[in-house]
Short mmCIF file of C-alpha atoms in Angstrom, two decimals:
data_model
loop_
_atom_site.label_atom_id
_atom_site.label_comp_id
_atom_site.label_asym_id
_atom_site.label_seq_id
_atom_site.Cartn_x
_atom_site.Cartn_y
_atom_site.Cartn_z
CA MET A 1 -42.34 -67.88 -110.62
CA VAL A 2 -39.46 -65.80 -109.45
CA SER A 3 -37.47 -64.39 -112.34
CA GLN A 4 -33.80 -65.35 -112.69
CA GLN A 5 -31.57 -63.31 -110.44
CA PRO A 6 -27.86 -62.62 -110.44
CA ALA A 7 -25.71 -64.95 -108.28
CA ARG A 8 -26.47 -64.22 -104.63
CA GLU A 9 -23.80 -62.41 -102.66
CA GLN A 10 -22.21 -64.28 -99.75
CA TRP A 11 -20.16 -63.45 -96.69
CA GLY A 12 -16.43 -63.84 -97.20
CA SER A 13 -16.05 -65.82 -93.96
CA ARG A 14 -17.98 -67.13 -90.96
CA LEU A 15 -16.27 -64.50 -88.84
CA GLY A 16 -17.51 -61.78 -91.20
CA PHE A 17 -21.05 -63.13 -90.87
CA MET A 18 -20.95 -63.28 -87.06
CA LEU A 19 -19.50 -59.77 -86.79
CA ALA A 20 -22.15 -58.43 -89.16
CA ALA A 21 -24.92 -60.20 -87.23
CA LEU A 22 -23.42 -58.86 -83.96
CA GLY A 23 -23.25 -55.41 -85.57
CA SER A 24 -26.92 -55.67 -86.35
CA ALA A 25 -27.69 -56.55 -82.77
CA VAL A 26 -25.29 -54.13 -81.07
CA GLY A 27 -26.53 -50.61 -81.60
CA LEU A 28 -28.23 -47.75 -79.77
CA GLY A 29 -30.43 -50.44 -78.23
CA ASN A 30 -27.43 -51.81 -76.17
CA ILE A 31 -26.13 -48.42 -75.00
CA TRP A 32 -28.72 -45.64 -75.21
CA ARG A 33 -31.89 -47.65 -74.86
CA PHE A 34 -30.58 -50.34 -72.49
CA SER A 35 -29.16 -47.78 -70.08
CA TYR A 36 -32.35 -45.76 -69.62
CA VAL A 37 -34.71 -48.76 -69.73
CA ALA A 38 -32.66 -50.57 -67.08
CA GLY A 39 -32.57 -47.36 -64.99
CA GLU A 40 -36.34 -46.92 -65.25
CA SER A 41 -37.06 -50.63 -64.60
CA GLY A 42 -35.13 -51.16 -61.36
CA GLY A 43 -31.68 -52.28 -62.58
CA ALA A 44 -30.84 -55.83 -61.46
CA ALA A 45 -34.44 -57.16 -61.50
CA PHE A 46 -34.85 -55.95 -65.03
CA LEU A 47 -31.45 -57.36 -66.01
CA LEU A 48 -32.42 -60.76 -64.69
CA ILE A 49 -35.70 -60.88 -66.63
CA TYR A 50 -33.92 -59.49 -69.71
CA ILE A 51 -31.34 -62.34 -69.68
CA LEU A 52 -34.09 -64.90 -69.18
CA CYS A 53 -35.96 -63.44 -72.17
CA ILE A 54 -32.80 -63.64 -74.25
CA ILE A 55 -32.26 -67.34 -73.36
CA ALA A 56 -35.83 -68.61 -73.58
CA ILE A 57 -37.26 -66.42 -76.36
CA GLY A 58 -34.57 -64.31 -78.02
CA LEU A 59 -32.02 -67.02 -78.77
CA PRO A 60 -34.58 -69.53 -80.16
CA ILE A 61 -36.08 -66.91 -82.50
CA LEU A 62 -32.62 -65.67 -83.51
CA MET A 63 -31.78 -69.26 -84.40
CA ALA A 64 -35.04 -69.52 -86.30
CA GLU A 65 -34.29 -66.43 -88.37
CA PHE A 66 -30.82 -67.70 -89.28
CA THR A 67 -32.29 -71.06 -90.26
CA ILE A 68 -34.98 -69.52 -92.51
CA GLY A 69 -32.54 -67.21 -94.27
CA ARG A 70 -29.80 -69.75 -94.80
CA ARG A 71 -32.23 -72.40 -96.17
CA ALA A 72 -34.05 -70.01 -98.56
CA GLN A 73 -31.08 -67.90 -99.64
CA LEU A 74 -33.50 -65.04 -100.28
CA ASP A 75 -34.66 -61.78 -98.75
CA VAL A 76 -37.11 -61.83 -95.86
CA VAL A 77 -40.27 -61.86 -98.06
CA GLY A 78 -38.82 -64.22 -100.62
CA SER A 79 -37.73 -66.64 -97.89
CA PHE A 80 -41.34 -67.29 -96.75
CA GLN A 81 -42.58 -67.33 -100.33
CA SER A 82 -40.02 -70.00 -101.18
CA LEU A 83 -40.37 -72.19 -98.04
CA ALA A 84 -44.15 -71.89 -97.71
CA PRO A 85 -45.57 -70.79 -101.12
CA GLY A 86 -49.15 -69.50 -101.15
CA LYS A 87 -49.38 -69.54 -97.33
CA PRO A 88 -49.94 -66.58 -95.00
CA TRP A 89 -46.57 -66.96 -93.22
CA VAL A 90 -45.23 -64.37 -95.74
CA ILE A 91 -46.94 -61.75 -93.56
CA ALA A 92 -43.92 -61.87 -91.29
CA GLY A 93 -41.72 -60.99 -94.25
CA PHE A 94 -43.76 -57.93 -95.20
CA MET A 95 -43.88 -56.86 -91.56
CA GLY A 96 -40.04 -57.12 -91.50
CA VAL A 97 -39.72 -54.84 -94.51
CA ALA A 98 -42.22 -52.38 -93.02
CA SER A 99 -40.34 -52.44 -89.69
CA ALA A 100 -37.08 -51.62 -91.50
CA PHE A 101 -38.63 -48.50 -92.90
CA ILE A 102 -40.28 -47.41 -89.64
CA ILE A 103 -37.40 -48.21 -87.28
CA LEU A 104 -34.67 -46.75 -89.42
CA ALA A 105 -36.73 -43.59 -89.96
CA PHE A 106 -36.83 -42.71 -86.20
CA TYR A 107 -33.57 -44.52 -85.36
CA GLY A 108 -31.78 -42.30 -87.86
CA VAL A 109 -33.00 -39.26 -85.90
CA ALA A 110 -31.45 -40.41 -82.61
CA ALA A 111 -28.32 -41.68 -84.38
CA GLY A 112 -27.94 -38.20 -85.94
CA TRP A 113 -27.98 -36.76 -82.39
CA SER A 114 -25.09 -39.06 -81.55
CA LEU A 115 -23.06 -38.04 -84.58
CA PHE A 116 -23.62 -34.36 -83.67
CA TYR A 117 -22.41 -34.89 -80.14
CA PHE A 118 -19.40 -36.82 -81.38
CA PHE A 119 -18.31 -33.93 -83.62
CA GLN A 120 -18.92 -31.49 -80.76
CA TYR A 121 -16.32 -33.34 -78.73
CA VAL A 122 -13.99 -33.54 -81.70
CA PHE A 123 -13.95 -29.79 -81.76
CA GLY A 124 -13.46 -29.34 -78.03
CA GLY A 125 -16.44 -30.68 -76.12
CA LEU A 126 -19.72 -29.22 -74.92
CA ASN A 127 -19.88 -26.07 -72.84
CA VAL A 128 -22.05 -27.35 -70.02
CA ALA A 129 -20.29 -25.88 -67.03
CA ALA A 130 -23.47 -24.20 -65.78
CA GLU A 131 -26.06 -26.34 -64.03
CA GLY A 132 -28.71 -27.49 -66.43
CA ALA A 133 -26.80 -26.26 -69.45
CA SER A 134 -26.62 -29.71 -71.06
CA ALA A 135 -30.45 -30.05 -70.88
CA ASP A 136 -30.88 -26.64 -72.50
CA PHE A 137 -28.28 -27.54 -75.12
CA PHE A 138 -29.95 -30.84 -76.01
CA VAL A 139 -33.47 -29.36 -76.11
CA ASN A 140 -32.42 -26.44 -78.26
CA PHE A 141 -30.62 -28.82 -80.64
CA HIS A 142 -33.12 -31.65 -81.08
CA THR A 143 -36.16 -29.38 -81.24
CA SER A 144 -34.63 -27.22 -84.00
CA PRO A 145 -36.43 -27.61 -87.31
CA ILE A 146 -33.25 -27.79 -89.40
CA HIS A 147 -30.10 -28.65 -87.36
CA PRO A 148 -30.97 -32.28 -86.47
CA LEU A 149 -32.04 -33.01 -90.01
CA PHE A 150 -28.55 -32.33 -91.27
CA TRP A 151 -27.12 -34.94 -88.90
CA GLN A 152 -29.90 -37.40 -89.65
CA PHE A 153 -28.94 -36.97 -93.33
CA ALA A 154 -25.28 -37.55 -92.49
CA PHE A 155 -26.12 -40.75 -90.69
CA MET A 156 -28.40 -42.04 -93.45
CA ALA A 157 -25.79 -41.10 -96.11
CA THR A 158 -23.17 -43.16 -94.30
CA VAL A 159 -25.41 -46.19 -93.88
CA THR A 160 -26.58 -45.96 -97.48
CA GLY A 161 -23.02 -45.69 -98.68
CA ILE A 162 -22.02 -48.91 -96.87
CA VAL A 163 -25.05 -50.84 -98.23
CA PHE A 164 -24.38 -49.38 -101.70
CA VAL A 165 -20.95 -50.97 -101.85
CA GLY A 166 -22.21 -54.52 -101.19
CA VAL A 167 -22.15 -57.44 -98.77
CA LYS A 168 -18.42 -58.23 -98.69
CA LYS A 169 -16.85 -54.89 -99.45
CA GLY A 170 -19.43 -52.76 -97.61
CA ILE A 171 -21.33 -54.52 -94.81
CA GLU A 172 -18.72 -57.21 -93.92
CA ALA A 173 -15.70 -54.92 -94.24
CA SER A 174 -17.23 -52.18 -92.11
CA ASN A 175 -18.25 -54.57 -89.37
CA LYS A 176 -14.81 -56.25 -89.35
CA PHE A 177 -13.36 -52.88 -88.59
CA LEU A 178 -16.01 -51.39 -86.28
CA MET A 179 -17.02 -54.30 -84.10
CA PRO A 180 -13.59 -55.18 -82.68
CA LEU A 181 -13.00 -51.42 -82.17
CA LEU A 182 -16.32 -51.05 -80.37
CA ALA A 183 -15.46 -54.02 -78.12
CA ILE A 184 -12.12 -52.45 -77.15
CA LEU A 185 -13.60 -48.98 -76.55
CA VAL A 186 -16.50 -50.22 -74.39
CA LEU A 187 -14.07 -52.30 -72.28
CA VAL A 188 -11.73 -49.35 -71.85
CA LEU A 189 -14.53 -46.98 -70.87
CA ALA A 190 -16.09 -49.52 -68.52
CA GLY A 191 -12.70 -50.13 -66.92
CA TYR A 192 -12.27 -46.41 -66.34
CA SER A 193 -15.77 -46.05 -64.94
CA MET A 194 -15.12 -48.82 -62.43
CA THR A 195 -12.44 -46.63 -60.87
CA LEU A 196 -15.03 -43.97 -59.94
CA ASN A 197 -16.49 -43.62 -56.48
CA GLY A 198 -19.94 -44.79 -57.63
CA ALA A 199 -18.73 -48.13 -58.98
CA GLY A 200 -19.88 -50.10 -55.87
CA GLU A 201 -23.36 -48.55 -55.95
CA ALA A 202 -23.58 -49.23 -59.70
CA LEU A 203 -22.64 -52.94 -59.17
CA SER A 204 -25.34 -53.19 -56.50
CA PHE A 205 -27.88 -51.54 -58.80
CA LEU A 206 -27.12 -53.84 -61.65
CA PHE A 207 -26.52 -57.16 -59.87
CA SER A 208 -28.42 -57.06 -56.52
CA PRO A 209 -32.13 -57.48 -57.42
CA ASP A 210 -34.96 -55.89 -55.55
CA TRP A 211 -37.28 -58.91 -55.77
CA SER A 212 -40.38 -56.87 -55.09
CA ALA A 213 -39.89 -55.27 -58.57
CA LEU A 214 -40.76 -58.65 -60.13
CA THR A 215 -44.45 -58.13 -59.12
CA ASP A 216 -44.72 -55.21 -61.61
CA PRO A 217 -45.86 -56.56 -65.02
CA ALA A 218 -44.24 -53.53 -66.70
CA ILE A 219 -40.77 -54.97 -66.05
CA TYR A 220 -41.53 -58.04 -68.18
CA LEU A 221 -42.86 -55.82 -70.99
CA ALA A 222 -39.72 -53.67 -70.83
CA ALA A 223 -37.40 -56.69 -70.73
CA MET A 224 -39.11 -58.44 -73.66
CA SER A 225 -39.20 -55.30 -75.74
CA GLN A 226 -35.49 -54.65 -75.02
CA ALA A 227 -34.57 -58.23 -75.92
CA PHE A 228 -36.35 -57.91 -79.30
CA PHE A 229 -34.92 -54.47 -80.06
CA SER A 230 -31.41 -55.37 -78.88
CA LEU A 231 -31.16 -58.63 -80.89
CA SER A 232 -32.88 -57.16 -84.01
CA LEU A 233 -35.55 -59.86 -83.88
CA GLY A 234 -38.73 -59.86 -85.93
CA MET A 235 -37.46 -57.19 -88.40
CA GLY A 236 -35.98 -59.51 -90.95
CA ALA A 237 -32.36 -58.42 -90.53
CA LEU A 238 -31.12 -61.76 -89.35
CA ILE A 239 -33.09 -63.66 -91.95
CA THR A 240 -31.49 -61.41 -94.61
CA TYR A 241 -28.00 -61.78 -93.16
CA GLY A 242 -28.54 -65.57 -92.78
CA SER A 243 -29.40 -65.73 -96.51
CA TYR A 244 -25.85 -64.64 -97.38
CA LEU A 245 -24.35 -67.49 -95.35
CA SER A 246 -22.92 -70.62 -96.97
CA LYS A 247 -24.87 -73.78 -96.26
CA LYS A 248 -21.66 -75.48 -95.03
CA GLU A 249 -21.53 -73.19 -91.95
CA LYS A 250 -23.02 -74.46 -88.65
CA LEU A 251 -25.80 -72.27 -87.21
CA PRO A 252 -26.18 -73.11 -83.47
CA GLY A 253 -22.73 -71.95 -82.48
CA ALA A 254 -23.16 -68.77 -84.47
CA ALA A 255 -26.52 -68.02 -82.85
CA VAL A 256 -25.26 -68.62 -79.30
CA GLY A 257 -22.19 -66.53 -80.03
CA VAL A 258 -24.19 -63.52 -81.32
CA ALA A 259 -26.75 -63.63 -78.50
CA SER A 260 -24.06 -64.02 -75.85
CA MET A 261 -21.86 -61.27 -77.11
CA ASP A 262 -24.83 -58.93 -77.59
CA SER A 263 -26.04 -59.45 -74.02
CA LEU A 264 -22.49 -59.07 -72.67
CA PHE A 265 -22.11 -55.86 -74.59
CA ALA A 266 -25.27 -54.46 -73.03
CA ILE A 267 -24.13 -55.41 -69.50
CA VAL A 268 -20.67 -53.90 -70.01
CA ALA A 269 -22.38 -50.75 -71.36
CA GLY A 270 -24.25 -50.60 -68.08
CA LEU A 271 -20.92 -50.87 -66.23
CA MET A 272 -19.66 -48.04 -68.40
CA ILE A 273 -22.57 -45.64 -67.70
CA PHE A 274 -23.95 -46.32 -64.24
CA PRO A 275 -20.78 -45.83 -62.17
CA ALA A 276 -20.53 -42.30 -63.56
CA VAL A 277 -24.29 -41.75 -62.92
CA PHE A 278 -23.97 -42.74 -59.26
CA THR A 279 -20.68 -40.94 -58.75
CA PHE A 280 -22.24 -37.61 -59.73
CA GLY A 281 -25.56 -38.17 -57.96
CA ILE A 282 -27.70 -38.54 -61.05
CA ALA A 283 -30.90 -40.56 -60.84
CA PRO A 284 -30.59 -43.77 -62.91
CA ASP A 285 -34.21 -43.45 -64.11
CA SER A 286 -33.44 -40.18 -65.95
CA GLY A 287 -35.09 -41.65 -69.11
CA PRO A 288 -33.97 -41.19 -72.77
CA GLY A 289 -32.04 -38.02 -71.81
CA LEU A 290 -29.59 -40.06 -69.74
CA VAL A 291 -27.09 -40.27 -72.59
CA PHE A 292 -27.61 -36.81 -74.16
CA ILE A 293 -28.19 -34.74 -71.04
CA THR A 294 -26.76 -36.45 -68.00
CA LEU A 295 -23.53 -37.89 -69.37
CA PRO A 296 -22.24 -34.64 -70.96
CA GLU A 297 -22.56 -32.92 -67.56
CA ILE A 298 -20.62 -35.83 -66.02
CA PHE A 299 -17.94 -35.64 -68.67
CA SER A 300 -17.52 -31.87 -68.07
CA SER A 301 -16.85 -32.66 -64.38
CA MET A 302 -14.15 -35.29 -65.07
CA SER A 303 -10.51 -34.97 -65.81
CA LEU A 304 -10.02 -35.88 -69.46
CA GLY A 305 -13.78 -35.58 -69.80
CA THR A 306 -13.47 -34.35 -73.39
CA VAL A 307 -11.52 -37.47 -74.36
CA TYR A 308 -14.04 -39.67 -72.50
CA GLY A 309 -16.95 -37.90 -74.20
CA LEU A 310 -15.37 -38.10 -77.67
CA THR A 311 -14.73 -41.85 -77.26
CA PHE A 312 -18.23 -42.56 -75.83
CA PHE A 313 -20.11 -40.76 -78.66
CA PHE A 314 -17.88 -42.33 -81.31
CA LEU A 315 -18.80 -45.68 -79.77
CA LEU A 316 -22.48 -44.76 -79.81
CA SER A 317 -22.37 -43.49 -83.44
CA ALA A 318 -20.45 -46.50 -84.74
CA ALA A 319 -22.88 -48.87 -83.03
CA ALA A 320 -25.79 -47.01 -84.58
CA ILE A 321 -24.22 -47.30 -88.01
CA THR A 322 -23.76 -51.08 -87.84
CA SER A 323 -27.43 -51.55 -86.81
CA GLY A 324 -28.65 -49.05 -89.38
CA VAL A 325 -26.85 -50.96 -92.14
CA SER A 326 -28.71 -54.18 -91.23
CA LEU A 327 -32.02 -52.44 -91.25
CA LEU A 328 -31.46 -50.83 -94.64
CA GLU A 329 -30.24 -54.12 -96.07
CA VAL A 330 -33.61 -55.76 -95.20
CA ALA A 331 -35.45 -53.36 -97.48
CA VAL A 332 -32.76 -53.18 -100.15
CA ALA A 333 -32.54 -56.99 -100.51
CA TYR A 334 -36.33 -57.17 -100.98
CA PHE A 335 -36.55 -54.43 -103.56
CA MET A 336 -33.52 -55.77 -105.46
CA ARG A 337 -35.29 -59.10 -105.95
CA GLN A 338 -38.86 -57.84 -106.36
CA PHE A 339 -38.14 -55.11 -108.89
CA GLU A 340 -34.85 -56.44 -110.30
CA TRP A 341 -33.09 -53.26 -109.21
CA SER A 342 -29.29 -53.09 -108.92
CA ARG A 343 -27.93 -52.89 -105.36
CA GLN A 344 -26.84 -49.33 -106.02
CA LYS A 345 -30.23 -48.16 -107.27
CA ALA A 346 -32.07 -49.87 -104.40
CA ALA A 347 -29.71 -48.46 -101.73
CA PHE A 348 -30.08 -44.89 -103.06
CA ILE A 349 -33.85 -44.95 -103.45
CA ILE A 350 -34.67 -46.76 -100.23
CA GLY A 351 -32.15 -44.75 -98.22
CA SER A 352 -33.66 -41.53 -99.57
CA ILE A 353 -37.23 -42.62 -98.77
CA ILE A 354 -36.31 -43.56 -95.19
CA PHE A 355 -34.56 -40.23 -94.68
CA LEU A 356 -37.75 -38.50 -95.80
CA LEU A 357 -39.85 -40.63 -93.49
CA GLY A 358 -37.58 -39.65 -90.61
CA ILE A 359 -38.21 -35.88 -91.14
CA PRO A 360 -41.64 -35.97 -89.41
CA ALA A 361 -40.17 -37.94 -86.52
CA SER A 362 -37.53 -35.22 -86.02
CA LEU A 363 -40.01 -32.31 -86.43
CA GLY A 364 -42.46 -34.02 -84.13
CA LEU A 365 -40.02 -33.37 -81.29
CA GLY A 366 -40.03 -29.64 -82.06
CA VAL A 367 -42.20 -27.59 -84.36
CA TRP A 368 -44.73 -30.43 -84.79
CA SER A 369 -44.73 -31.49 -81.12
CA ASP A 370 -48.45 -30.69 -80.88
CA ILE A 371 -49.20 -33.56 -83.31
CA THR A 372 -50.03 -36.74 -81.46
CA LEU A 373 -50.79 -40.18 -82.87
CA ILE A 374 -50.83 -43.55 -81.04
CA GLY A 375 -52.10 -43.15 -77.48
CA GLY A 376 -51.29 -39.44 -77.40
CA ARG A 377 -47.64 -40.07 -78.29
CA ASP A 378 -45.70 -37.72 -80.52
CA ILE A 379 -44.60 -38.86 -83.98
CA PHE A 380 -41.21 -40.15 -82.87
CA ASP A 381 -42.59 -42.17 -79.97
CA SER A 382 -45.52 -43.39 -82.06
CA MET A 383 -43.11 -44.87 -84.61
CA ASP A 384 -41.07 -46.45 -81.80
CA PHE A 385 -44.19 -47.93 -80.23
CA LEU A 386 -45.55 -49.26 -83.51
CA ALA A 387 -42.26 -50.99 -84.36
CA SER A 388 -41.01 -52.07 -80.91
CA TYR A 389 -44.28 -53.15 -79.30
CA ILE A 390 -46.37 -54.32 -82.24
CA PHE A 391 -44.45 -55.15 -85.44
CA LEU A 392 -41.36 -56.75 -83.86
CA PRO A 393 -43.19 -58.97 -81.33
CA LEU A 394 -45.81 -60.08 -83.87
CA GLY A 395 -43.15 -60.71 -86.52
CA GLY A 396 -41.11 -62.71 -84.01
CA MET A 397 -44.20 -64.70 -82.99
CA ILE A 398 -45.03 -65.56 -86.56
CA ILE A 399 -41.42 -66.67 -87.16
CA ALA A 400 -41.54 -68.90 -84.06
CA LEU A 401 -44.87 -70.43 -85.11
CA PHE A 402 -43.60 -71.02 -88.63
CA ILE A 403 -40.59 -73.03 -87.50
CA GLY A 404 -42.64 -74.76 -84.68
CA TRP A 405 -45.76 -75.57 -86.61
CA GLY A 406 -45.51 -74.43 -90.22
CA TRP A 407 -42.56 -76.55 -91.19
CA LYS A 408 -42.06 -80.26 -90.87
CA LYS A 409 -40.08 -81.02 -87.75
CA ALA A 410 -37.58 -83.10 -89.73
CA ASP A 411 -36.98 -80.20 -92.15
CA ALA A 412 -36.45 -77.75 -89.28
CA PHE A 413 -33.94 -80.16 -87.62
CA GLU A 414 -32.00 -80.55 -90.89
CA ALA A 415 -32.02 -76.86 -91.86
CA SER A 416 -30.93 -75.74 -88.43
CA ASP A 417 -28.00 -78.18 -88.06
CA PHE A 418 -29.48 -79.35 -84.76
CA GLY A 419 -30.63 -82.73 -86.02
CA ASP A 420 -33.16 -84.83 -83.98
CA THR A 421 -31.32 -84.16 -80.68
CA LEU A 422 -32.37 -83.07 -77.21
CA LEU A 423 -31.32 -79.54 -77.95
CA GLY A 424 -33.23 -79.56 -81.25
CA ASN A 425 -36.38 -80.79 -79.53
CA ILE A 426 -36.06 -78.17 -76.80
CA TRP A 427 -35.63 -75.46 -79.50
CA ILE A 428 -38.77 -76.66 -81.31
CA TRP A 429 -40.78 -76.75 -78.09
CA LEU A 430 -39.71 -73.23 -77.13
CA LEU A 431 -40.81 -71.99 -80.60
CA ARG A 432 -44.08 -73.93 -80.52
CA VAL A 433 -45.25 -72.98 -77.04
CA PHE A 434 -43.11 -70.82 -74.76
CA ALA A 435 -41.99 -68.07 -77.06
CA PRO A 436 -45.48 -67.44 -78.71
CA VAL A 437 -47.29 -67.41 -75.39
CA GLY A 438 -44.71 -65.04 -73.82
CA ILE A 439 -44.86 -62.70 -76.80
CA LEU A 440 -48.63 -62.78 -76.89
CA LEU A 441 -48.91 -61.84 -73.18
CA VAL A 442 -46.51 -58.98 -73.61
CA PHE A 443 -48.30 -57.81 -76.75
CA ILE A 444 -51.80 -57.69 -75.21
CA TYR A 445 -50.44 -55.91 -72.12
CA SER A 446 -48.44 -53.33 -74.13
CA THR A 447 -51.41 -52.54 -76.37
CA GLY A 448 -53.83 -52.19 -73.44
CA ILE A 449 -56.09 -55.02 -74.63
CA TRP A 450 -55.79 -56.54 -71.21
CA THR A 451 -54.03 -55.52 -67.97
CA PHE A 452 -52.73 -58.00 -65.43
#
C-alpha cells in the first residue's frame, strides 16, 4: 500500500499546463535534431511522413499519456501501479524513469554546447571569418575534456533549479515566460530568413516531395523516431505533467493543441534554418554539425549576424531548458513518492546524478572517443540510440497497448473525455492496432533484427 503523501501539486491554470507540455515537446528535437534529420532524409518527403506519424501515432499516444496521468494523479511508475496493480504494464513506467536519466544525460551535453554558443554571441560573436574556422572551433570545444563539462553543469544547474522550486512557481512560471518568447523569436527569425535569396529553394526542399524517397525504409524510421523525440513520447514526461492537471479540464483539445503547436514549431524552425543554408550554398544534409558549424559561418557572413546568432542560440538554449525540466521532473516525481523525499532533496540528488552520467557522454566525443558501445557507436550516440530507438518506442508501444487492451474500453472513454464517440473509437483502434504495429516495424528495423 502506498504511504500517505502530501497533497499533490497542480497547475495553476489550463494555459500553464499546455505551455508546460508544449515546453516539454519543443526542445532541441524541434530545432537542432529536426533540421539535420530533415536535411539527411530528403526534406519534404520526410516532412510528409513525419506529419503522418504525428497524426496517426504521436497524437493518440500523447492523448493516452495525458489520460493515464490525469486519472492516476501519480508519477509515471505510480500511475501504472495504481491503474493496473500487480500487472506488468508498470514496465513502461520504469522505462520512462530510465529514459529520463539516459536522455537528459546526453541531452545536457548538447544543451551545454548551445549555452556556450549563446554566451559567445553575447560577448561579440564567433571569430569564424576564415573558411572552416567554425568547424575547428566546434571540434576544439566539444572534444575538450573540461570546457564542455562546465556548460553541461550550467545547463543542469538551471534545470535543477527550476524543478527545485516546484510545479507552479518553477515549471509553470518558467514556461509561461519562455514559450511565448520562443514563439515570437522563431517567427521573427523565420521571417528574416524568408527574405534571403535561398528562400525559394528552401520552400521547395521542405514542401515539394521527391516521391522516390518514400521507397527508402530509413525515412520512416527517421520520421517515427523524430515524432517520438519531438513530442516527448514514451519517456513519462506527459504522464507526469498530466498528473498535475485538474480532473475538470478536458484532455482532447489540450492534446491536439500541443501536438499541432509542436509540429508547427518544427516546420517554422525549418523555415528559419534552410533559407540561410541554401543562400550560402551549404548542403542540407550536413548532419548534427548543421547548427554548431554551418550556421555560425552563415551568421558571420550576414549583416547583423551577431544579433541573429545571439537570438538563435538563446532560442535553442531556452527550448533545451524547457524540455530538460520535463525530463528531470519524471525522475524527481518518482523518487519523491517512492522514497518520500522532499522536492528539493529529489531535485538536487537526481540532477547531480544525471550530470555525472553525462560526463562519459561528453568525454566520449573527445578523450574517450576510442570507446565504442552499441553497434560501434561512441558513448554519446549509444545513449541516444538506446533511448530514441529502443526505450521510447517500446515505452510508447506499451502505453498504447495498455489503453487499447489493458483497460476497459468504457474506462478509457470516461478518463479521456472522449466518451463512446466516433473519435473515441478511432482513438482506441489506433492504439490497439495501428500504433503498436507501426512502432514494432520501426523497432525491428532500427535494431537490425529484420531489414525490409
